[in-house]
Coordinates of C-alpha atoms and ligand atoms in Angstrom, one line a residue:
M19 CA 62.3 -57.3 -74.6
R20 CA 63.6 -55.5 -71.5
P21 CA 67.3 -55.7 -71.0
L22 CA 68.8 -58.3 -68.6
T23 CA 69.6 -56.3 -65.5
V24 CA 72.8 -57.0 -63.6
A25 CA 73.6 -55.4 -60.2
I26 CA 77.3 -54.8 -59.8
P27 CA 79.4 -53.5 -56.9
K28 CA 81.1 -50.1 -57.3
G29 CA 84.7 -50.1 -56.1
R30 CA 87.7 -52.4 -56.2
V31 CA 86.1 -55.1 -58.2
T32 CA 84.6 -52.9 -61.0
K33 CA 87.8 -52.9 -63.1
Q34 CA 88.4 -56.7 -62.8
L35 CA 84.7 -57.2 -63.7
A36 CA 84.9 -55.0 -66.8
A37 CA 88.0 -57.0 -67.9
L38 CA 86.3 -60.3 -67.3
F39 CA 83.2 -59.2 -69.4
A40 CA 85.6 -58.0 -72.2
R41 CA 87.3 -61.5 -72.2
A42 CA 83.9 -63.0 -72.5
S43 CA 83.1 -60.7 -75.4
I44 CA 80.3 -59.1 -73.5
D45 CA 80.0 -55.3 -74.0
A46 CA 80.1 -53.9 -70.4
S47 CA 82.5 -51.0 -71.1
C48 CA 79.8 -48.6 -69.8
I49 CA 80.5 -49.7 -66.2
L50 CA 83.9 -47.9 -66.4
A51 CA 82.5 -44.6 -67.5
D52 CA 83.7 -41.9 -65.1
D53 CA 80.4 -40.3 -64.2
R54 CA 77.7 -40.6 -61.5
R55 CA 75.0 -42.5 -63.4
L56 CA 73.7 -45.5 -61.4
V57 CA 72.0 -47.1 -64.3
R58 CA 74.0 -47.9 -67.4
D59 CA 73.0 -49.7 -70.6
S60 CA 75.3 -51.6 -73.0
A61 CA 75.6 -50.2 -76.5
D62 CA 73.2 -52.8 -78.0
G63 CA 70.7 -52.3 -75.1
S64 CA 70.7 -56.0 -74.2
L65 CA 72.3 -55.4 -70.7
R66 CA 71.5 -52.9 -68.0
F67 CA 73.9 -52.5 -65.1
L68 CA 73.0 -51.1 -61.7
L69 CA 75.9 -49.7 -59.8
L70 CA 75.5 -50.4 -56.1
K71 CA 77.3 -50.5 -52.8
P72 CA 78.7 -54.1 -52.6
D73 CA 76.5 -54.9 -49.5
D74 CA 73.3 -54.0 -51.4
V75 CA 73.8 -56.2 -54.5
P76 CA 72.2 -59.4 -53.1
T77 CA 69.2 -57.4 -51.8
Y78 CA 68.4 -56.0 -55.3
V79 CA 68.7 -59.5 -56.9
E80 CA 66.7 -61.3 -54.2
F81 CA 63.8 -58.9 -54.6
G82 CA 64.0 -59.1 -58.4
A83 CA 65.0 -55.5 -59.0
A84 CA 68.0 -57.0 -60.8
D85 CA 68.0 -60.4 -62.6
L86 CA 71.7 -61.1 -61.9
G87 CA 74.3 -59.7 -59.6
V88 CA 78.0 -59.8 -58.7
S89 CA 78.6 -60.3 -55.0
G90 CA 81.6 -61.2 -52.8
R91 CA 81.4 -64.3 -50.7
D92 CA 82.1 -62.0 -47.7
V93 CA 78.7 -60.2 -48.3
L94 CA 76.9 -63.5 -48.9
F95 CA 78.4 -65.1 -45.7
E96 CA 77.2 -62.3 -43.6
R97 CA 73.4 -62.6 -44.2
R98 CA 71.1 -65.3 -45.6
Y99 CA 69.8 -64.5 -49.0
D100 CA 67.7 -66.8 -51.2
L101 CA 69.7 -66.6 -54.4
Y102 CA 70.9 -68.9 -57.0
Q103 CA 74.8 -68.9 -57.3
P104 CA 75.6 -70.3 -60.7
L105 CA 79.3 -69.2 -61.1
D106 CA 82.4 -68.3 -59.1
L107 CA 83.9 -65.4 -61.2
G108 CA 87.3 -65.9 -59.8
I109 CA 87.8 -62.1 -59.3
G110 CA 87.9 -60.0 -56.2
R111 CA 90.1 -62.6 -54.6
C112 CA 91.1 -61.9 -51.0
R113 CA 90.6 -63.6 -47.6
M114 CA 88.8 -62.8 -44.4
V115 CA 91.1 -63.1 -41.5
V116 CA 91.5 -62.6 -37.7
A117 CA 94.3 -60.1 -37.1
A118 CA 95.9 -58.6 -34.0
P119 CA 98.6 -56.1 -33.1
R120 CA 102.0 -57.8 -33.8
G121 CA 103.0 -60.1 -30.9
A122 CA 100.0 -59.0 -28.7
E123 CA 98.6 -61.4 -26.0
I124 CA 94.9 -61.9 -26.5
P125 CA 92.6 -62.3 -23.4
A126 CA 90.4 -65.4 -23.1
V127 CA 87.3 -63.3 -23.9
P128 CA 88.6 -60.9 -26.6
R129 CA 86.8 -57.9 -28.0
V130 CA 86.6 -58.2 -31.8
A131 CA 85.9 -55.3 -34.1
T132 CA 84.5 -56.1 -37.5
K133 CA 82.0 -55.2 -40.2
Y134 CA 81.2 -58.9 -40.5
A135 CA 79.5 -59.3 -37.1
H136 CA 77.6 -62.6 -37.9
T137 CA 80.4 -64.2 -39.7
A138 CA 82.9 -63.3 -37.0
A139 CA 80.5 -64.5 -34.2
A140 CA 80.0 -67.8 -36.0
H141 CA 83.8 -68.2 -36.5
F142 CA 84.6 -67.7 -32.8
A143 CA 81.6 -69.8 -31.6
K144 CA 82.8 -72.7 -33.8
A145 CA 86.3 -72.4 -32.2
G146 CA 84.7 -72.4 -28.7
V147 CA 86.0 -68.9 -28.0
Q148 CA 83.7 -66.5 -26.2
A149 CA 84.2 -63.2 -28.0
E150 CA 82.5 -59.8 -27.7
I151 CA 81.8 -58.6 -31.2
I152 CA 81.9 -54.9 -31.9
Y153 CA 80.4 -53.7 -35.1
V154 CA 82.3 -51.0 -37.1
Q155 CA 81.7 -50.0 -40.7
G156 CA 85.2 -49.4 -42.0
S157 CA 88.8 -48.6 -41.2
V158 CA 88.6 -51.6 -39.0
E159 CA 92.4 -51.8 -38.5
L160 CA 92.2 -48.7 -36.3
A161 CA 90.2 -50.5 -33.6
P162 CA 93.0 -52.5 -31.9
L163 CA 95.4 -49.5 -32.2
V164 CA 93.3 -47.3 -29.9
G165 CA 92.0 -49.9 -27.5
L166 CA 88.5 -50.4 -28.9
A167 CA 89.2 -54.1 -29.6
H168 CA 91.9 -56.8 -29.1
L169 CA 91.3 -58.4 -32.5
I170 CA 89.7 -57.6 -35.9
V171 CA 88.0 -59.7 -38.5
D172 CA 88.5 -58.1 -41.9
L173 CA 89.5 -58.6 -45.5
V174 CA 93.1 -58.8 -46.6
E175 CA 94.1 -58.5 -50.2
T176 CA 97.8 -57.4 -50.5
G177 CA 98.4 -57.3 -46.7
T178 CA 99.6 -53.7 -46.9
T179 CA 96.9 -52.3 -44.6
L180 CA 97.8 -54.8 -41.8
V181 CA 101.6 -54.2 -42.2
E182 CA 101.2 -50.4 -42.2
N183 CA 99.2 -50.5 -39.0
D184 CA 101.6 -53.0 -37.3
L185 CA 99.0 -55.8 -37.3
E186 CA 99.5 -59.5 -38.1
E187 CA 97.2 -62.2 -39.4
R188 CA 96.4 -64.9 -36.8
E189 CA 93.8 -67.1 -38.6
V190 CA 92.0 -67.3 -41.9
V191 CA 88.2 -67.2 -41.5
A192 CA 87.4 -67.8 -45.2
E193 CA 88.7 -67.4 -48.7
V194 CA 86.7 -64.8 -50.6
S195 CA 86.0 -64.2 -54.3
S196 CA 83.1 -62.7 -56.3
L197 CA 80.2 -64.9 -57.4
L198 CA 77.6 -64.4 -60.1
V199 CA 74.2 -64.6 -58.3
A200 CA 70.8 -64.8 -59.8
N201 CA 67.2 -64.2 -58.8
R202 CA 65.7 -67.7 -58.6
A203 CA 62.5 -66.9 -60.6
Q204 CA 64.2 -64.7 -63.2
F205 CA 66.8 -67.4 -63.7
K206 CA 64.1 -69.7 -65.0
L207 CA 62.0 -67.0 -66.8
R208 CA 65.0 -65.4 -68.6
R209 CA 66.9 -68.6 -69.2
A210 CA 67.3 -67.9 -72.9
A211 CA 69.1 -64.6 -72.3
I212 CA 71.0 -65.8 -69.2
E213 CA 72.4 -69.0 -70.5
P214 CA 74.6 -67.6 -73.2
L215 CA 75.9 -65.0 -70.8
L216 CA 76.7 -67.6 -68.2
R217 CA 78.4 -69.8 -70.8
A218 CA 80.6 -66.9 -72.1
L219 CA 81.5 -65.8 -68.5
G220 CA 82.2 -69.4 -67.5
A221 CA 84.6 -69.8 -70.5
A222 CA 86.4 -66.6 -69.6
V223 CA 86.8 -67.7 -66.0
T224 CA 88.2 -71.0 -67.1
L225 CA 90.6 -69.2 -69.4
D226 CA 91.7 -66.9 -66.5
R227 CA 92.2 -69.9 -64.2
G228 CA 94.3 -71.7 -66.9
S229 CA 96.6 -68.6 -67.4
S230 CA 97.1 -68.1 -63.6
E231 CA 98.0 -71.7 -63.1
S232 CA 100.5 -71.9 -66.0
Ligands
PRP18 C1 89.6 -53.2 -47.4 C2 89.7 -54.1 -46.2 C3 91.1 -53.7 -45.6 C4 91.9 -53.4 -46.9 C5 92.7 -54.6 -47.2 O1 89.2 -51.9 -47.1 O2 88.6 -53.8 -45.3 O3 91.0 -52.5 -44.8 O4 90.9 -53.3 -48.0 O5 93.5 -54.5 -48.4 P1 95.0 -54.7 -48.4 O6 95.3 -56.1 -47.8 O7 95.3 -54.8 -49.9 O8 95.7 -53.6 -47.8 P2 88.8 -50.8 -48.1 O9 90.0 -50.2 -48.7 O10 87.8 -51.5 -49.1 O11 88.0 -49.8 -47.2 P3 87.3 -49.8 -45.7 O12 88.4 -49.8 -44.7 O13 86.5 -48.6 -45.7 O14 86.5 -51.1 -45.7

């Protein structure tokens, strides 16, 4: 039988994900190998991991190129995907916020720089604020420092990037964590392979939650 294919994001979450898989007794150590392979199989050949840019994970799963995926809520908020979302993995925790230069007065119609154009537009619309959204891909914190924007909408994990750029958090847009997502058809077809994986990951997440609360 072909391996169960799991699309995972390269980057900050990879280490946390490998640790979660290890706690669930699932062999995923290949995702930490320091090389450039984009397709990696577990030692027993039952799992195949695709290493992707975080923004691309839901696309691979939605189109069935991967059966399962690991995706941040930030990515899932930004575009509509037809995916099953069976489990919050409790990793990749951060929050999406509105931030501004410390103490700055914000005009009635602010310019807002962000990578999350749809999420930010929906947030300001809901608050009744007319905002001009400016799409940027990264280093978003730079925008208000050089007059591109008055505000930013971006992710904050430790808060270091905001502090070091003399910015302050003004509002929380959303709490973010990584979810296990599944292709709807494959979730049914490969249920026998997916269910034990889901159970083991679910137990590892519950264990993590217990240890972080105690
Ligand atoms: C993310 C995010 C912030 C930063 C927040 O960027 O966009 O810039 O991390 O983390 P902190 O609160 O712990 O400082 P990333 O490093 O992923 O790169 P990017 O700017 O290219 O998006």
